[in-house]
Coordinates of C-alpha atoms and ligand atoms in Angstrom, one line a residue:
X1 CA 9.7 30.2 11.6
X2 CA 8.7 26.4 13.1
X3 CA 9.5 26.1 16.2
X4 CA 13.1 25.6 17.7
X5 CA 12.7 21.7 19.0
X6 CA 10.8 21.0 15.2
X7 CA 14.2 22.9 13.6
X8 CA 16.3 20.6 16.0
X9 CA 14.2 17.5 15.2
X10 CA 14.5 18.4 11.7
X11 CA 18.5 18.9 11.6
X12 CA 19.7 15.7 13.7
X13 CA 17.3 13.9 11.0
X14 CA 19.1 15.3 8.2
X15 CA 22.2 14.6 9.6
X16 CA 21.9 11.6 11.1
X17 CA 20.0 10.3 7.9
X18 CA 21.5 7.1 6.1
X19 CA 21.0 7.2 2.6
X20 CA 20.7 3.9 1.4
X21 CA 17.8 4.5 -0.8
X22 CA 20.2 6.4 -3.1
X23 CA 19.0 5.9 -7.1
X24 CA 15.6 3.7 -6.0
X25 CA 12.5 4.7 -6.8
X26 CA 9.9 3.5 -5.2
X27 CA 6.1 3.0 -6.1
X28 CA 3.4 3.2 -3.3
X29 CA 0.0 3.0 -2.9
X30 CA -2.2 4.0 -0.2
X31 CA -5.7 4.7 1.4
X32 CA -8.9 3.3 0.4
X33 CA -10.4 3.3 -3.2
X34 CA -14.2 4.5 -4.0
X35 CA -16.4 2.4 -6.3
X36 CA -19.1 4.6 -7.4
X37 CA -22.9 3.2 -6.8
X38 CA -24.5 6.2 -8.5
X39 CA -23.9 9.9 -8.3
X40 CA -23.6 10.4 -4.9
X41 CA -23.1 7.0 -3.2
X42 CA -19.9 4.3 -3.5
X43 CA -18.5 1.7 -1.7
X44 CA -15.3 1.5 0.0
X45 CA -13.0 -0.1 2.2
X46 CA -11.6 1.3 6.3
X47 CA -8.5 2.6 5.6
X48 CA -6.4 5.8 7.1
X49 CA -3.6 5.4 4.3
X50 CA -1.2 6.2 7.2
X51 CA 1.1 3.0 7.1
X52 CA 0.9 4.1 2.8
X53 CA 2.4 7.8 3.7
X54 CA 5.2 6.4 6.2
X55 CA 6.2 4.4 4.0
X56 CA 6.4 7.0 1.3
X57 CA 8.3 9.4 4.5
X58 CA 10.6 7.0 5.1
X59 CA 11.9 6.1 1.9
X60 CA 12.1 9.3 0.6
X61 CA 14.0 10.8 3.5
X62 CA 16.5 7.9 2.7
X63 CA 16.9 9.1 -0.6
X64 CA 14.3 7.2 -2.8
X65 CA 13.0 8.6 -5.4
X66 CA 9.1 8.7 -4.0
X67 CA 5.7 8.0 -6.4
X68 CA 2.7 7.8 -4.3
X69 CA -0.4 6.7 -5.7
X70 CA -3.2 7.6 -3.2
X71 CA -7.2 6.6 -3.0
X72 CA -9.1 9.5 -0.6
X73 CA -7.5 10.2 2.8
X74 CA -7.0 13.3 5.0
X75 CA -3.4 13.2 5.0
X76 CA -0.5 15.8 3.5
X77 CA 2.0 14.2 1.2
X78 CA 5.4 13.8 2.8
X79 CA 7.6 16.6 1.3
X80 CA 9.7 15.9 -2.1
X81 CA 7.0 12.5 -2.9
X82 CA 5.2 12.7 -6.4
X83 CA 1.6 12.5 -5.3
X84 CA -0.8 10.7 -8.0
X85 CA -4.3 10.8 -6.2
X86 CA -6.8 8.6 -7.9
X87 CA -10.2 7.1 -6.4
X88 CA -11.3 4.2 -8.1
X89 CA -9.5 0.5 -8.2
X90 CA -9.3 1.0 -12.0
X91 CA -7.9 4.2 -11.7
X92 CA -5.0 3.2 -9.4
X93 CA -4.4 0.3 -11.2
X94 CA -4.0 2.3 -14.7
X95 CA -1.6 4.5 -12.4
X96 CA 0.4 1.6 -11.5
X97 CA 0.6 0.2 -14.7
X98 CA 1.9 3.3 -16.0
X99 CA 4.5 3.9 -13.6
X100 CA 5.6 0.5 -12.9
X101 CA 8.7 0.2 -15.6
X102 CA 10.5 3.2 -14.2
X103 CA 9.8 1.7 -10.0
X104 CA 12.9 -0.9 -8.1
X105 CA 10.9 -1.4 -5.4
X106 CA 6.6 -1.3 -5.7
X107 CA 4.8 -1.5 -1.8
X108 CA 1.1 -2.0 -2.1
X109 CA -0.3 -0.9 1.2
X110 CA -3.7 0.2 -0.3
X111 CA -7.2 -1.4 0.6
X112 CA -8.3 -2.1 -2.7
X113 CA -12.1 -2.4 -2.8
X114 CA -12.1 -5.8 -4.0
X115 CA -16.0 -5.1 -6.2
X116 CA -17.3 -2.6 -7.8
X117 CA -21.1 -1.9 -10.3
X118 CA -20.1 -2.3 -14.3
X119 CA -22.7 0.3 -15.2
X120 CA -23.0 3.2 -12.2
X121 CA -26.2 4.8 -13.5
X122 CA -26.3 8.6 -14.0
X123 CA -29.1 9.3 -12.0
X124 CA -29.4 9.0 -8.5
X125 CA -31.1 5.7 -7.3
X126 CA -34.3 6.3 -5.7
X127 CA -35.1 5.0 -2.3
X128 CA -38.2 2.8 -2.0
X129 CA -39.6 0.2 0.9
X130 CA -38.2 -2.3 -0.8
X131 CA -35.1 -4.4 -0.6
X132 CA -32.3 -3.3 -2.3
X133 CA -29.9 -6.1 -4.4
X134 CA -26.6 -4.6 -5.9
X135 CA -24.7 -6.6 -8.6
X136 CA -21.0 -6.0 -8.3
X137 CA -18.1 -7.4 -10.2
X138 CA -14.6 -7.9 -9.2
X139 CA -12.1 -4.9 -9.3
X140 CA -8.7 -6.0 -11.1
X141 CA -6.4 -7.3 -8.5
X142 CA -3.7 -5.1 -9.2
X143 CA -0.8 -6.7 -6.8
X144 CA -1.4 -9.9 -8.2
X145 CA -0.8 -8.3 -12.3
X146 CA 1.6 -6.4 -11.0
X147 CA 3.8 -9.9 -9.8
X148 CA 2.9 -11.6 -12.7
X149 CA 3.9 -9.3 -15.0
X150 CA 7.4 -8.8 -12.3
X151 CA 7.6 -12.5 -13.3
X152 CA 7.1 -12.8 -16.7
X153 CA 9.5 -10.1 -17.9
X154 CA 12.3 -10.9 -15.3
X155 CA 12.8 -7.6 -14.1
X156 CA 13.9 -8.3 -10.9
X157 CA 12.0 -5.7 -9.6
X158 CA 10.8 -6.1 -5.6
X159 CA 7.2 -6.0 -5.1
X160 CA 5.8 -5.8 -1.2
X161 CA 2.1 -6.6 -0.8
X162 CA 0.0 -6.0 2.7
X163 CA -2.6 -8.5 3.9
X164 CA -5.2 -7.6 6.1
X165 CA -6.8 -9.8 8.0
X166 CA -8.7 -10.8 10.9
X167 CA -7.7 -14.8 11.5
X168 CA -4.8 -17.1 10.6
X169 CA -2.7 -14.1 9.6
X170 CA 0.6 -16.0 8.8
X171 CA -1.2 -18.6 7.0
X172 CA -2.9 -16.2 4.9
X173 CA 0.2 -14.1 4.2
X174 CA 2.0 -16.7 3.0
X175 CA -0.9 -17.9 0.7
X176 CA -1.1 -14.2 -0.5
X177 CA 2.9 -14.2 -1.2
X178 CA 2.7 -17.2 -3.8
X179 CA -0.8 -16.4 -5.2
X180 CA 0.7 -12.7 -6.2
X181 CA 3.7 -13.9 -6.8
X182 CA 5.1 -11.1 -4.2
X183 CA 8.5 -11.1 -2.4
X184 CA 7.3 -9.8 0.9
X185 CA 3.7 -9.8 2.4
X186 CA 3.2 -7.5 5.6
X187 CA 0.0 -8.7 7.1
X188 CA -1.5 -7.4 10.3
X189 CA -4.8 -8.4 12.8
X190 CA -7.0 -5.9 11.9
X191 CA -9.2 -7.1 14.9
X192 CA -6.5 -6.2 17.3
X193 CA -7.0 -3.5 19.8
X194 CA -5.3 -0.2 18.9
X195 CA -3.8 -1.1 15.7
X196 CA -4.6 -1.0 12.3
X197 CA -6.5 1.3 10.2
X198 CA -7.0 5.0 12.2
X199 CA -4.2 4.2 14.5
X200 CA -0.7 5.6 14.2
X201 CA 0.4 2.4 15.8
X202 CA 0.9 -1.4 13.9
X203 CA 1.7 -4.4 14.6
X204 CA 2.7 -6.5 11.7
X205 CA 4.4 -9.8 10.5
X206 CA 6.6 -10.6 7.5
X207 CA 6.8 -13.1 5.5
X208 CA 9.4 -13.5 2.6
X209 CA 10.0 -15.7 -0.1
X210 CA 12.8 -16.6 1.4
X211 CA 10.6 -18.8 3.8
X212 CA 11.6 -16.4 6.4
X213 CA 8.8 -15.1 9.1
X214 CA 9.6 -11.9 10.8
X215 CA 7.7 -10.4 13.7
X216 CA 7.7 -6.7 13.8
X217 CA 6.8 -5.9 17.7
X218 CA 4.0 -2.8 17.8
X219 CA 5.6 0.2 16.9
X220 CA 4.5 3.8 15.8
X221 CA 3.1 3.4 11.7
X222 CA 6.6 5.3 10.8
X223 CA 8.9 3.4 13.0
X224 CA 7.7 0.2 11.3
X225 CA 7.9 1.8 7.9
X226 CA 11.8 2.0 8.3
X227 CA 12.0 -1.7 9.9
X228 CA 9.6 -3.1 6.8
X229 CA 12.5 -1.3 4.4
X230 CA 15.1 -2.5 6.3
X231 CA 14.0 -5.8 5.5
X232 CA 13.1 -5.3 2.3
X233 CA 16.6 -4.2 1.1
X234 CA 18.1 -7.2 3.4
X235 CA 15.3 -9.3 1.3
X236 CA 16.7 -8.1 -2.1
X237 CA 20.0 -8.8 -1.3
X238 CA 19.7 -12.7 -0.3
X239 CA 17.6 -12.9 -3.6
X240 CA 19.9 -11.4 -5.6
X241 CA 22.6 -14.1 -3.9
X242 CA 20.7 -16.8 -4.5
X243 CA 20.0 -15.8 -8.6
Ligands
CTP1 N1 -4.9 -5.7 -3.7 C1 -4.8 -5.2 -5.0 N2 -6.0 -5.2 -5.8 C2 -7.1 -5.6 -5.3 C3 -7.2 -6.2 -4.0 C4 -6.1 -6.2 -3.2 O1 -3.8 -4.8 -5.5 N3 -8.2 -5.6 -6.1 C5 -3.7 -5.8 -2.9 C6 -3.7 -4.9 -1.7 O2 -3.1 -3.6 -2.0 C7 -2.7 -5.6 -0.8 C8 -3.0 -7.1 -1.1 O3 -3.5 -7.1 -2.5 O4 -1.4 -5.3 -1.0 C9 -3.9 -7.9 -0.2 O5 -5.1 -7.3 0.0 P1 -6.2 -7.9 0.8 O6 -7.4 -7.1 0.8 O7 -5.7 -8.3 2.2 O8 -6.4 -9.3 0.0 P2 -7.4 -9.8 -1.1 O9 -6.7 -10.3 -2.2 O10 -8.5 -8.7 -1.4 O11 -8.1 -11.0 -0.4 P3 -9.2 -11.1 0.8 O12 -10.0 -9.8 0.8 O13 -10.1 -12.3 0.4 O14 -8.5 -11.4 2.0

């Protein structure tokens, strides 16, 4: 039996719940992806996949319908999520691709490795004195195929990108927004003290499509998961208005 103040916990949630993700479902992606260098080397990006699995919490608990497609991380899936784990940038984008048609609302908080090696050799590479040179080619951008495609058929469907970054954050959100043709883009300073990647705690800005710019003070990772969906249902609303 959990203990009595986790049953409390867990009761005034259920009952003080709102359900105003009734009938969405909603596509996530989180953690890291692995680009293979040979057998038993890759590359990869810093990434906990924590603000990924709050997000996945909190909209299920409102009643989404939850996919999550995760790279590696140490983390449980939040109860009643569909949990799609995949480790390379080709892989999640081929699970995206596949589930995208049936998703209202697609958030990409993963930290896509942005290259990868076209032919990972079999064997393991051998070390020698000498310098080493890797060739690497550019992953697909999945967010950006993702809004193009959200674009080309019409579908109305809302699609949240994250922006890392470690200068000019609104500048570069808003760049990121129209270059991926997103509705949202939640960027945070990933030089700041005590936020970002390992840390349960974010700070993060929004910007919108709308032209709107929303500061979200630091908060717990979860906390800010329900403020970003509050926002983004407010977000669908005054597009859907303005159709
Ligand atoms: N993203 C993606 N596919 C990639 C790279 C990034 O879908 N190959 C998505 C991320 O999931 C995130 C957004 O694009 O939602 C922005 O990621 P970020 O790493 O900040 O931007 P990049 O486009 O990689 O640009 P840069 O690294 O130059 O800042």
């Amino acid at each position: 039996l959990p203990e009595p103040a986790r049953i409390a916990e867990f009761t005034l949630r259920v009952l003080t719940q709102r359900h105003d993700l009734d009938g969405e479902t909603v596509l996530i992606t989180a953690g890291p992806t692995r680009e293979p260098l040979d057998p038993v080397r890759f590359i990869s990006n810093r990434s906990s996949g924590k603000m990924g699995y709050a997000l996945a919490e909190a909209a299920s608990e409102r009643g989404a319908r939850v996919l999550l497609v995760s790279g590696p991380v140490q983390l449980d899936p939040p109860a009643g999520v569909e949990l799609m784990r995949v480790q390379t940038a080709r892989e999640m984008r081929d699970a995206v691709m596949e589930r995208l048609a049936e998703s209202s609302i697609i958030i990409k908080t993963a930290a896509v490795a942005d290259y990868h090696v076209a032919n990972v050799p079999k064997q393991k590479v051998k070390k020698t004195a000498m310098r080493l040179s890797l060739e690497l080619d550019p992953t697909p951008d999945i967010l950006a195929e993702v809004g193009a495609e959200i674009e080309r058929r019409a579908t109305g469907q809302l699609l949240i990108g994250f922006a890392a970054e470690t200068e000019n954050v609104v500048a570069e959100a808003k760049r990121k927004l129209q270059a991926k043709k997103c509705d949202m883009v939640v960027a945070n300073d990933v030089s700041a003290d005590g936020t970002g990647f390992e840390s349960d705690e974010n700070e993060v800005v929004l910007a919108m499509r709308t032209g709107e710019v929303a500061p979200l003070g630091r908060a717990a990772k979860r906390v800010l998961a329900d403020q970003i969906l509050d926002h983004a249902m407010q977000l669908r609303l005054a597009l859907h208005k303005s159709r």
